[in-house]
XYZ file of C-alpha atoms in Angstrom:
437
model
C 103.168 108.506 157.398
C 101.806 110.988 159.858
C 103.302 111.512 163.038
C 101.121 113.206 164.798
C 101.364 114.766 168.696
C 98.821 116.431 170.758
C 98.701 119.347 173.200
C 95.960 120.602 175.583
C 96.196 123.957 177.572
C 93.279 124.084 179.937
C 90.432 124.541 179.752
C 90.801 122.807 176.490
C 89.242 125.097 173.815
C 92.433 125.901 172.119
C 94.867 122.617 172.223
C 96.939 121.658 169.384
C 97.889 119.048 167.227
C 101.428 119.138 165.598
C 102.293 116.787 163.000
C 105.607 116.122 161.482
C 104.818 114.038 157.775
C 108.225 112.750 156.423
C 108.413 111.807 152.689
C 109.835 112.806 149.604
C 108.885 116.907 150.513
C 108.662 116.527 154.542
C 106.396 118.746 156.299
C 105.387 120.467 159.614
C 101.661 120.967 160.552
C 99.751 122.181 163.002
C 95.866 122.133 163.731
C 93.543 123.629 165.931
C 91.369 121.358 167.915
C 88.140 122.478 168.996
C 87.944 123.737 165.996
C 84.285 126.486 165.225
C 85.668 128.298 162.150
C 85.483 127.972 158.476
C 85.920 124.596 157.663
C 89.416 123.764 156.337
C 91.048 126.898 158.339
C 92.104 125.555 161.706
C 95.431 124.902 160.579
C 97.647 126.972 162.015
C 101.074 126.185 160.873
C 102.143 124.705 157.278
C 106.028 124.408 156.794
C 108.223 122.685 153.625
C 111.445 121.137 153.885
C 114.393 120.269 151.774
C 114.341 117.178 153.772
C 113.991 115.566 156.301
C 116.488 116.581 159.285
C 115.364 119.968 158.864
C 112.213 119.083 159.517
C 112.413 116.824 162.203
C 114.033 120.224 164.192
C 111.461 122.077 163.846
C 109.098 119.730 164.644
C 111.080 119.472 167.855
C 111.353 123.276 167.913
C 107.526 124.023 167.685
C 107.069 120.918 170.752
C 109.373 123.088 173.113
C 107.525 126.003 172.117
C 103.688 124.675 172.826
C 105.087 122.974 176.182
C 107.099 126.594 176.973
C 103.113 128.286 177.011
C 101.499 125.627 179.037
C 100.802 122.473 177.199
C 100.759 119.478 177.907
C 101.753 116.590 175.752
C 98.914 114.146 175.672
C 98.458 110.716 174.676
C 96.528 110.472 172.167
C 97.619 109.624 168.527
C 95.388 109.381 165.993
C 96.690 111.820 164.165
C 92.916 112.278 162.339
C 91.626 113.139 165.816
C 89.985 116.694 165.809
C 88.543 117.060 169.651
C 90.865 116.012 172.522
C 87.704 115.268 174.694
C 87.501 116.275 178.544
C 90.446 115.769 181.107
C 93.175 114.072 178.459
C 95.914 112.401 180.043
C 99.390 113.656 179.638
C 101.713 110.849 176.953
C 104.099 108.703 180.024
C 107.754 109.480 179.026
C 108.501 105.995 177.965
C 106.643 106.955 174.479
C 108.078 110.332 173.893
C 111.120 108.422 174.244
C 110.143 106.077 171.166
C 108.651 108.790 169.268
C 111.808 110.790 169.536
C 113.895 107.260 168.697
C 111.150 107.264 165.384
C 112.208 110.835 164.629
C 115.801 110.153 165.205
C 115.977 107.083 163.349
C 114.153 108.761 159.899
C 116.537 112.032 160.416
C 119.840 111.103 162.561
C 123.596 109.800 162.515
C 123.466 106.271 163.757
C 125.427 107.203 166.139
C 122.576 109.162 168.268
C 119.591 106.218 167.446
C 122.291 104.002 169.032
C 122.437 106.357 172.320
C 118.459 106.821 172.196
C 117.884 102.802 171.751
C 120.171 102.633 175.429
C 118.386 104.834 176.811
C 115.115 103.039 176.523
C 116.711 100.043 177.503
C 115.223 98.930 180.778
C 112.034 100.503 180.513
C 108.360 99.779 179.270
C 109.475 101.040 175.710
C 111.758 98.271 175.050
C 109.435 95.806 175.043
C 107.195 97.627 172.028
C 106.849 96.107 168.514
C 108.154 99.710 167.809
C 111.598 99.928 169.302
C 112.068 95.925 168.650
C 111.370 97.021 164.994
C 113.623 100.086 165.504
C 117.006 98.107 167.103
C 116.309 96.143 164.367
C 117.029 98.873 161.593
C 119.825 100.657 163.470
C 121.343 97.015 163.280
C 121.115 96.632 159.918
C 122.224 100.145 159.041
C 125.221 99.952 160.998
C 126.308 96.658 159.228
C 125.880 95.010 162.097
C 125.522 90.688 162.846
C 122.463 89.924 160.620
C 121.680 87.138 162.790
C 121.276 89.320 166.169
C 119.380 92.207 163.566
C 116.742 88.888 162.212
C 116.292 88.053 165.914
C 115.422 91.645 166.806
C 112.915 91.401 164.131
C 111.550 88.310 164.580
C 110.823 89.551 168.375
C 108.777 92.546 166.846
C 107.046 90.441 164.824
C 106.229 87.994 168.108
C 105.299 90.589 169.921
C 102.782 92.189 167.515
C 101.198 88.627 166.995
C 100.957 87.764 170.595
C 99.400 90.942 171.553
C 96.875 90.825 168.615
C 95.888 87.450 169.379
C 95.105 88.091 173.354
C 93.784 91.453 172.452
C 96.332 93.896 174.031
C 97.652 97.025 172.325
C 100.830 98.259 171.809
C 102.403 101.677 171.415
C 103.543 102.430 168.203
C 102.960 106.484 167.810
C 100.530 107.172 165.165
C 101.682 104.313 163.095
C 99.023 101.897 161.937
C 99.656 98.095 162.812
C 99.042 97.235 159.563
C 101.631 99.707 158.438
C 104.019 99.004 161.381
C 103.604 94.701 160.356
C 104.226 95.169 156.905
C 107.649 97.497 157.748
C 109.258 94.713 160.210
C 108.355 91.645 157.446
C 110.584 93.994 154.561
C 113.123 94.261 157.136
C 112.970 90.380 158.596
C 113.343 89.339 155.434
C 116.235 91.428 154.913
C 118.400 90.272 157.178
C 117.471 86.290 156.635
C 118.931 87.349 153.157
C 122.122 88.587 154.752
C 121.932 85.746 156.995
C 122.477 83.346 154.346
C 118.716 82.061 154.414
C 116.745 82.695 151.196
C 114.240 80.115 152.380
C 113.083 82.048 155.535
C 113.658 85.483 152.979
C 111.762 84.220 150.379
C 108.833 82.773 153.090
C 108.777 86.294 155.129
C 108.103 88.344 151.384
C 106.220 85.951 150.238
C 103.711 86.373 153.265
C 103.891 89.907 153.201
C 103.151 90.137 149.113
C 99.796 87.688 149.574
C 98.462 89.552 152.965
C 99.881 93.353 151.953
C 101.646 93.160 148.611
C 102.917 97.079 146.963
C 105.297 97.061 144.141
C 108.495 97.284 146.208
C 107.435 94.505 148.280
C 106.276 92.281 144.401
C 109.993 93.260 143.538
C 111.879 91.965 146.548
C 110.636 89.218 145.870
C 111.061 88.554 142.555
C 114.640 89.203 143.076
C 114.958 86.839 145.630
C 113.170 83.689 142.973
C 115.921 85.047 139.702
C 118.798 84.971 142.629
C 118.350 82.085 144.328
C 115.642 79.746 143.590
C 116.577 78.928 140.148
C 113.097 76.176 139.230
C 110.829 79.533 140.633
C 112.904 82.464 138.181
C 110.298 82.227 135.794
C 108.085 83.208 138.399
C 109.850 86.445 138.534
C 109.913 86.494 134.766
C 106.026 87.099 135.584
C 106.081 90.003 137.790
C 109.137 91.601 135.759
C 106.749 91.008 132.352
C 103.804 92.396 134.147
C 105.004 95.159 136.108
C 108.690 96.288 135.083
C 106.607 99.410 133.434
C 106.724 101.359 136.762
C 110.762 100.764 137.060
C 113.054 98.382 139.263
C 113.363 95.099 137.576
C 115.932 96.250 135.324
C 118.768 93.389 136.992
C 116.255 90.685 136.210
C 114.747 91.885 132.932
C 118.428 91.522 131.751
C 118.847 88.212 133.539
C 119.435 85.284 130.972
C 116.101 83.578 129.537
C 114.063 86.566 130.331
C 114.175 87.600 126.078
C 113.427 84.523 125.361
C 110.381 84.068 128.085
C 108.933 87.626 127.293
C 109.258 86.436 122.949
C 107.508 83.584 124.014
C 104.441 85.239 126.101
C 104.363 88.150 123.043
C 103.909 85.588 120.958
C 101.046 83.795 122.953
C 102.867 80.906 122.848
C 102.660 80.530 126.754
C 102.267 76.671 126.220
C 98.666 76.225 128.463
C 98.320 79.938 129.648
C 98.152 78.686 132.810
C 100.604 76.898 135.681
C 101.081 75.607 139.147
C 103.124 77.927 141.788
C 104.978 75.540 144.228
C 103.294 75.027 146.912
C 103.169 73.476 150.753
C 101.153 70.652 151.327
C 98.777 70.396 154.336
C 99.101 67.715 156.847
C 96.613 64.991 157.633
C 96.444 67.244 161.268
C 95.639 70.246 159.537
C 93.435 68.852 157.234
C 91.833 66.952 159.866
C 91.217 70.582 162.477
C 89.861 72.243 159.641
C 87.075 69.713 159.521
C 86.251 69.858 163.468
C 86.534 73.170 162.864
C 83.784 73.340 160.295
C 81.855 70.447 161.588
C 81.964 68.343 158.624
C 84.352 65.786 156.401
C 85.717 67.799 153.299
C 84.783 65.833 149.642
C 88.004 63.039 149.032
C 88.864 65.336 145.705
C 89.745 68.451 147.790
C 91.632 67.034 150.798
C 93.995 65.186 148.001
C 94.535 68.963 146.765
C 95.098 69.896 150.089
C 97.495 66.738 150.943
C 98.998 66.924 148.183
C 99.231 70.714 146.523
C 97.671 72.860 149.691
C 98.785 76.244 149.897
C 99.442 77.360 146.227
C 98.366 79.344 143.453
C 97.451 78.733 139.708
C 99.547 81.284 137.559
C 97.423 82.120 134.440
C 99.723 84.261 131.829
C 97.878 84.998 128.604
C 100.449 87.590 126.146
C 98.699 91.012 127.595
C 97.502 89.720 131.283
C 98.117 88.107 134.277
C 96.600 86.834 137.882
C 96.691 84.578 140.027
C 94.269 81.987 141.840
C 95.367 81.762 145.140
C 94.132 78.488 147.382
C 93.664 79.096 150.901
C 95.788 76.786 153.873
C 92.721 74.174 155.868
C 93.518 76.544 158.673
C 91.656 79.564 156.567
C 89.038 77.850 156.052
C 86.519 78.935 158.699
C 87.153 82.561 158.837
C 87.128 82.943 155.145
C 83.442 81.110 155.412
C 82.554 83.523 157.765
C 83.687 86.359 156.018
C 81.307 85.363 152.969
C 78.514 84.813 155.553
C 79.296 87.987 157.175
C 79.547 89.923 154.096
C 76.118 87.974 152.322
C 73.508 88.375 155.536
C 74.326 91.552 157.898
C 71.664 89.773 160.497
C 70.240 86.971 161.780
C 66.982 87.469 160.041
C 68.786 88.658 156.746
C 70.418 84.969 157.076
C 67.578 82.891 157.534
C 66.022 84.256 154.271
C 69.469 84.244 152.244
C 69.432 80.413 153.584
C 65.982 80.093 152.502
C 67.255 81.504 148.995
C 69.948 79.541 148.125
C 68.129 76.535 149.330
C 65.365 77.063 147.082
C 67.424 78.820 143.942
C 70.137 77.097 143.643
C 69.992 73.057 146.018
C 72.377 73.827 148.027
C 72.844 74.927 151.963
C 74.194 78.552 152.347
C 75.791 77.291 155.914
C 77.861 74.670 153.868
C 79.231 76.797 151.174
C 83.090 76.846 152.416
C 85.756 79.488 149.926
C 88.729 77.323 149.021
C 90.284 79.853 146.590
C 90.616 83.859 145.717
C 91.613 85.026 142.638
C 94.420 87.956 143.730
C 93.031 91.280 144.272
C 89.460 90.468 143.491
C 85.944 90.319 145.839
C 85.524 86.833 144.050
C 86.247 82.879 144.912
C 85.692 79.579 144.434
C 82.786 78.132 146.783
C 82.691 74.264 147.743
C 79.695 72.909 149.270
C 79.838 70.144 152.144
C 76.478 69.505 153.230
C 75.950 65.950 153.044
C 73.348 64.515 150.170
C 72.858 64.678 146.825
C 74.659 68.181 146.517
C 77.687 67.354 148.510
C 81.180 68.164 147.030
C 79.545 70.652 144.287
C 81.771 74.041 143.201
C 80.396 77.182 142.472
C 81.666 80.746 141.366
C 81.044 83.495 143.601
C 81.028 87.407 143.728
C 80.588 89.939 146.303
C 78.818 92.011 143.255
C 76.166 89.700 142.934
C 76.410 87.822 146.377
C 73.338 86.260 146.902
C 73.966 84.581 142.898
C 76.361 80.927 142.011
C 77.972 81.001 138.855
C 79.638 78.023 137.215
C 78.408 74.937 139.127
C 79.939 71.771 138.641
C 79.495 68.637 140.460
C 83.178 68.756 141.996
C 86.153 70.382 143.253
C 88.476 68.125 140.371
C 85.939 69.480 137.318
C 85.774 72.813 139.083
C 89.427 73.010 138.259
C 89.438 71.263 134.987
C 87.188 73.621 133.307
C 88.966 76.410 134.829
C 92.184 75.644 133.606
C 90.735 74.009 130.181
C 88.803 77.477 129.700
C 92.150 79.563 130.462
C 93.489 77.360 127.464
C 90.595 78.127 125.048
C 91.006 81.869 125.943
C 87.102 80.772 126.890
C 85.325 84.291 128.185
C 82.995 82.945 130.577
C 86.382 81.089 132.734
C 88.682 83.885 131.919
C 85.937 86.393 133.453
C 86.545 84.742 136.764
C 89.967 86.296 136.464
C 88.933 89.833 135.429
C 91.117 88.944 132.103
């Protein structure tokens, strides 16, 4: 995380950037803007500190010094910016106040944070996702009512989503939107758990593991599964088996049943080598809406899959490796189709050329290939052909490295799934390659 402030002083040939960089080795760094000297020599300040409180105090001191010498803080926030351009605008006080709240959340006692939260009430700041997240963060750290903490975090999430959908900006200093959203959802999951709502906690962290996975989030999901969902405990064991070498899984590996699971995995005796994750079936209305967006009726075998399994994963568990095949919800199909089309062809002319090639080489309509599932963290997918006619319902594997190629053709969705699961059981190299195993 880089928390950057920018300062302008007329005539503007010596503007400055000041950064507070939290972390295990907190730092304050100063950059000369509009630099025309030796590359890499634009840095005028670099101070390292033993803790974030000292770094924050130095950051404030350097801000005061810049203002005292005629600099005005500007509205810019992008930490990689190196030129303020003509006539930069001053940063509003409410945004400065929100910046200070962020610094206090990193470095100051809860009482000081509470004072700043109160000071910003009634200003534009209190409606920003950053303020709402920090209010939830403060409540959680202070041991306040978990339901109230969850409400603040829900508001932060909802405002962020609503503004994104409406194309409206939000102010979060120099914190990237995806980073802020991830932090909001992590806190929301914790708050749900403290409010005795493990279902909501799991749903929230699972969404985050799908959209922005990292070690801490996968561990949090495993802890919730192990502690509250006995019927899915083996999924937590899966994670521990794969990731415990990075630390943090000690409670899970000590759980009754894990030793037997580990022995079974290492011996290659995990039966088929695959199983289904508990899914969320789609409704008929969801499927119908997806068909309307796509302009076609989906094949019956795939429709039945959506209505019975829906949003789910095929979990592949081999002695030394793991993978997951994630199936999209009906609402994701049209977006995923556009994503693949945009990757294959970057212009209308190229799209026409690609359509002609796919028709000639494979007998299918490129515009009617719909991605229905993807192996996690791989740029591959399972494509379903939905153009009415002889090849309606056929399935193919697709990889972005061979964007104009279709592999492993199968006559239908159910047949494609059977080929995958049979291939996993036989340890067939061609089928395992789809999972990069």
